[in-house]
């Protein structure tokens, strides 16, 4: 007889199925730049490898600069693994810090021009760790309504009061602080700089003014802008001459790697190493990540040509899809959302694209608000102009078939 909890899990999964919310990510066999070979769900397990013509154009990664297969980055990673081995073997507080971790933290701090930086094993761990570590009872966190799940979970873990402000509404933040500031000791205003699912930009300069005016702290997650915009790719804050108190950068996107860093003052870094539980009680990223990060940071800094390329691809993709009648909001980031409304429709469009050799995963609630299910298309600097034309043609034809 099944345990009651398993029956309950079955009911919950069945409910997701009814709502078209079951996740079945494709299994990727190989990557060839921005093309992938996807395991054929219907093929027998030992079927011959798909031929070159069965490659699928991937438009679902965050590899903005195409660094995930950059030869210099791969060489640095291979060399670092040979030198340091695979895992870090324990938390840095337990086994010690590798020099490679410190080299990376110095490189990141110098890249963002901050006093220091602290490595975390992921962006999720960084956001959860920072918000839990910095806030105390009697503090307030103001968080944008469309902030990433890791920020939402950090707010849940924090012992402070949390107020969620309407997306991008700096005026709302100011009005709330005018009324409520006196009730709190420390206030943290938290936002992404470029939002992950819409590619729209936070009003960073206004938020900085407000935080200065009310003696609050500004925390910015640069996941989708570090490497992609700003002088030498130093992100949207650097582009707007905004110096946040806490700057979070996950490295799984434009840096082509994994892990994350929190950059800021020496005091902030010291505090994170003593209070951030996701840093203290979790195995450190393998030391090889440290040396690979140093190499990735150099590539990002020298990557103006890659930034120009991904920006041009983003403009072309957006314009082509809009011309074909798809609902694509305005924007200047390479994140190109194609809004289709219901989860069912997003699944159907994604499936039609799979049949046409394009990988564009459906994005559905709770990742995005109800009624805004979408495909989130992301060109990278590794795509060619022909890849983008091919993407536009195939999305337009899949959409026409779905709408007929
Ligand atoms: C804005 C934002 N912050 C944080 C994260 C989490 O980063 P990681 O994938 O390194 O956990 C993501 C996405 O993954 C993100 O989009």
Coordinates of C-alpha atoms and ligand atoms in Angstrom, one line a residue, residues 62 121-125 127 148 150-151 192 194 196 221 223-224 250-253 259-260, ligand 1:
X62 CA 21.6 32.4 -20.8
X121 CA 28.0 28.1 -5.0
X122 CA 25.1 29.6 -7.0
X123 CA 23.1 32.7 -7.5
X124 CA 20.3 31.1 -5.5
X125 CA 22.6 30.5 -2.5
X127 CA 20.5 35.8 -2.7
X148 CA 13.6 36.2 -8.9
X150 CA 15.9 33.2 -5.0
X151 CA 15.2 36.7 -3.7
X192 CA 17.2 42.9 -10.3
X194 CA 17.5 43.6 -15.8
X196 CA 15.1 37.7 -16.0
X221 CA 21.0 41.3 -8.7
X223 CA 22.3 38.2 -13.2
X224 CA 21.1 39.3 -16.6
X250 CA 25.5 34.8 -10.7
X251 CA 28.1 33.3 -13.1
X252 CA 25.9 30.8 -14.9
X253 CA 24.9 33.4 -17.5
X259 CA 28.4 29.9 -8.9
X260 CA 28.0 33.5 -7.9
Ligands
LIG1 C1 17.9 37.2 -11.5 C2 18.4 35.9 -11.0 N1 19.0 35.8 -9.8 C3 19.5 34.6 -9.4 C4 19.4 33.5 -10.2 C5 20.0 32.2 -9.6 O1 21.2 32.0 -10.1 P1 21.8 30.5 -10.1 O2 21.3 29.8 -11.4 O3 23.3 30.6 -10.2 O4 21.4 29.8 -8.9 C6 18.8 33.5 -11.4 C7 18.7 32.4 -12.4 O5 19.1 31.3 -12.3 C8 18.3 34.8 -11.9 O6 17.7 34.9 -13.1

